[in-house]
């Protein structure tokens, strides 16, 4: 578990915004841009995936699993964003959410967060938003 936290922390450092610790939402205690009870919605393409997380529960969805799979996650902050770690079907599930404009390349939306997701050895990239920090663009692309 300790190795997992170290690896995810390194991902957060690698994904810091250009302003680093001076970026909005960063403090000496870590990233504060998304509240602990705020719902984060996320999505990605190639392959298509998405879901949402609130607190320590995360639901991960794919076209093959529209209902999604809910897993328990540990949530922690770094200086560059938020980390979520758990296990999905026995494989390590590590997601980082970092501030920065993001496009899904399939709609005219701009999202306020980027997502890096590792499931086992598979790496994916996507976008995220919260109810308090919504995406910009059409509701139905």
Tab-separated table of C-alpha atoms in Angstrom:
chain	number	residue	atom	x	y	z
A	1	UNK	CA	0.000	0.000	0.000
A	2	UNK	CA	2.836	2.378	0.837
A	3	UNK	CA	4.411	1.808	-2.586
A	4	UNK	CA	1.049	2.586	-4.215
A	5	UNK	CA	0.775	5.886	-2.345
A	6	UNK	CA	4.327	6.831	-3.309
A	7	UNK	CA	3.718	5.984	-6.980
A	8	UNK	CA	0.480	7.965	-7.076
A	9	UNK	CA	2.139	10.900	-5.322
A	10	UNK	CA	4.802	10.903	-8.028
A	11	UNK	CA	2.055	11.014	-10.648
A	12	UNK	CA	0.578	14.051	-8.910
A	13	UNK	CA	3.934	15.798	-8.912
A	14	UNK	CA	4.438	14.955	-12.587
A	15	UNK	CA	1.004	16.364	-13.439
A	16	UNK	CA	1.404	19.682	-11.611
A	17	UNK	CA	0.304	22.795	-13.389
A	18	UNK	CA	2.900	25.270	-14.577
A	19	UNK	CA	2.459	27.393	-11.450
A	20	UNK	CA	3.054	24.410	-9.118
A	21	UNK	CA	2.314	25.230	-5.490
A	22	UNK	CA	1.067	28.709	-6.454
A	23	UNK	CA	-1.735	27.295	-8.630
A	24	UNK	CA	-5.343	27.916	-7.515
A	25	UNK	CA	-6.461	25.335	-4.973
A	26	UNK	CA	-2.980	24.546	-3.618
A	27	UNK	CA	-2.015	25.184	-0.018
A	28	UNK	CA	0.708	23.940	2.319
A	29	UNK	CA	-1.686	21.109	3.260
A	30	UNK	CA	-2.115	20.076	-0.381
A	31	UNK	CA	-4.684	20.632	-3.115
A	32	UNK	CA	-7.942	22.202	-1.880
A	33	UNK	CA	-9.609	22.936	-5.234
A	34	UNK	CA	-12.156	20.100	-4.858
A	35	UNK	CA	-13.917	19.630	-1.525
A	36	UNK	CA	-13.936	16.200	0.165
A	37	UNK	CA	-17.698	15.754	-0.350
A	38	UNK	CA	-17.811	17.258	-3.844
A	39	UNK	CA	-18.778	14.895	-6.685
A	40	UNK	CA	-16.204	14.557	-9.447
A	41	UNK	CA	-17.432	13.427	-12.882
A	42	UNK	CA	-14.843	12.055	-15.309
A	43	UNK	CA	-14.645	10.668	-18.844
A	44	UNK	CA	-12.207	9.523	-21.463
A	45	UNK	CA	-12.095	8.166	-24.991
A	46	UNK	CA	-10.221	5.431	-26.827
A	47	UNK	CA	-11.486	3.328	-25.154
A	48	UNK	CA	-14.579	5.096	-23.841
A	49	UNK	CA	-14.808	5.199	-20.044
A	50	UNK	CA	-16.222	7.446	-17.357
A	51	UNK	CA	-17.913	7.660	-14.007
A	52	UNK	CA	-18.065	9.693	-10.859
A	53	UNK	CA	-16.761	9.736	-7.326
A	54	UNK	CA	-17.890	11.250	-4.062
A	55	UNK	CA	-15.960	10.790	-0.830
A	56	UNK	CA	-14.503	7.279	-0.770
A	57	UNK	CA	-16.852	5.685	-3.338
A	58	UNK	CA	-16.105	5.683	-7.075
A	59	UNK	CA	-18.203	4.277	-9.930
A	60	UNK	CA	-16.305	3.346	-13.101
A	61	UNK	CA	-18.319	2.849	-16.323
A	62	UNK	CA	-17.551	1.526	-19.811
A	63	UNK	CA	-19.799	0.790	-22.824
A	64	UNK	CA	-19.594	-2.892	-21.834
A	65	UNK	CA	-20.621	-2.069	-18.250
A	66	UNK	CA	-23.117	0.810	-18.478
A	67	UNK	CA	-24.271	0.339	-14.850
A	68	UNK	CA	-20.656	0.643	-13.758
A	69	UNK	CA	-18.657	-0.969	-11.008
A	70	UNK	CA	-18.478	0.773	-7.633
A	71	UNK	CA	-15.265	0.520	-5.679
A	72	UNK	CA	-13.898	1.942	-2.457
A	73	UNK	CA	-11.075	4.432	-2.973
A	74	UNK	CA	-8.609	6.210	-0.750
A	75	UNK	CA	-8.605	9.888	-1.495
A	76	UNK	CA	-5.586	12.097	-0.844
A	77	UNK	CA	-4.262	15.463	-1.896
A	78	UNK	CA	-0.895	16.394	-3.332
A	79	UNK	CA	0.485	19.800	-4.256
A	80	UNK	CA	-0.707	19.413	-7.853
A	81	UNK	CA	-4.112	17.775	-7.490
A	82	UNK	CA	-6.122	14.931	-6.050
A	83	UNK	CA	-5.363	11.192	-6.018
A	84	UNK	CA	-7.864	8.317	-5.809
A	85	UNK	CA	-6.639	4.751	-5.339
A	86	UNK	CA	-8.415	1.422	-5.016
A	87	UNK	CA	-8.822	-1.907	-6.790
A	88	UNK	CA	-11.004	-2.687	-9.802
A	89	UNK	CA	-11.619	-6.384	-10.460
A	90	UNK	CA	-8.416	-7.190	-8.553
A	91	UNK	CA	-6.229	-4.712	-10.474
A	92	UNK	CA	-4.737	-1.522	-8.985
A	93	UNK	CA	-6.856	1.530	-9.853
A	94	UNK	CA	-5.029	4.868	-9.534
A	95	UNK	CA	-6.545	8.133	-10.735
A	96	UNK	CA	-5.153	11.648	-10.514
A	97	UNK	CA	-7.254	14.754	-11.071
A	98	UNK	CA	-5.275	17.925	-11.771
A	99	UNK	CA	-6.337	21.479	-12.629
A	100	UNK	CA	-6.005	22.420	-16.277
A	101	UNK	CA	-8.194	22.998	-19.317
A	102	UNK	CA	-9.046	19.692	-20.961
A	103	UNK	CA	-10.827	18.675	-24.168
A	104	UNK	CA	-12.326	15.276	-24.878
A	105	UNK	CA	-11.613	15.876	-28.612
A	106	UNK	CA	-15.145	14.727	-29.451
A	107	UNK	CA	-17.293	17.671	-28.368
A	108	UNK	CA	-17.069	21.437	-28.077
A	109	UNK	CA	-16.667	21.176	-24.312
A	110	UNK	CA	-13.790	22.423	-22.185
A	111	UNK	CA	-13.361	20.761	-18.795
A	112	UNK	CA	-11.579	22.336	-15.791
A	113	UNK	CA	-9.560	19.214	-14.864
A	114	UNK	CA	-7.395	16.605	-16.532
A	115	UNK	CA	-7.420	12.960	-15.445
A	116	UNK	CA	-4.711	10.345	-15.604
A	117	UNK	CA	-5.950	6.816	-14.889
A	118	UNK	CA	-3.971	3.629	-14.443
A	119	UNK	CA	-5.809	0.313	-14.186
A	120	UNK	CA	-3.227	-2.426	-13.770
A	121	UNK	CA	-0.697	-1.714	-16.528
A	122	UNK	CA	-3.194	0.217	-18.714
A	123	UNK	CA	-2.818	4.034	-18.775
A	124	UNK	CA	-5.656	6.321	-19.844
A	125	UNK	CA	-6.162	10.073	-20.053
A	126	UNK	CA	-9.371	12.014	-19.765
A	127	UNK	CA	-11.157	15.058	-18.390
A	128	UNK	CA	-13.152	15.883	-15.256
A	129	UNK	CA	-15.524	18.425	-13.766
A	130	UNK	CA	-17.549	18.939	-10.595
A	131	UNK	CA	-20.991	20.381	-9.990
A	132	UNK	CA	-19.351	23.510	-8.542
A	133	UNK	CA	-16.816	23.665	-11.416
A	134	UNK	CA	-18.758	22.541	-14.508
A	135	UNK	CA	-17.527	22.095	-18.051
A	136	UNK	CA	-18.016	24.860	-20.608
A	137	UNK	CA	-19.920	24.082	-23.763
A	138	UNK	CA	-23.113	22.326	-24.843
A	139	UNK	CA	-24.978	20.126	-22.354
A	140	UNK	CA	-25.646	17.564	-25.118
A	141	UNK	CA	-22.689	17.540	-27.536
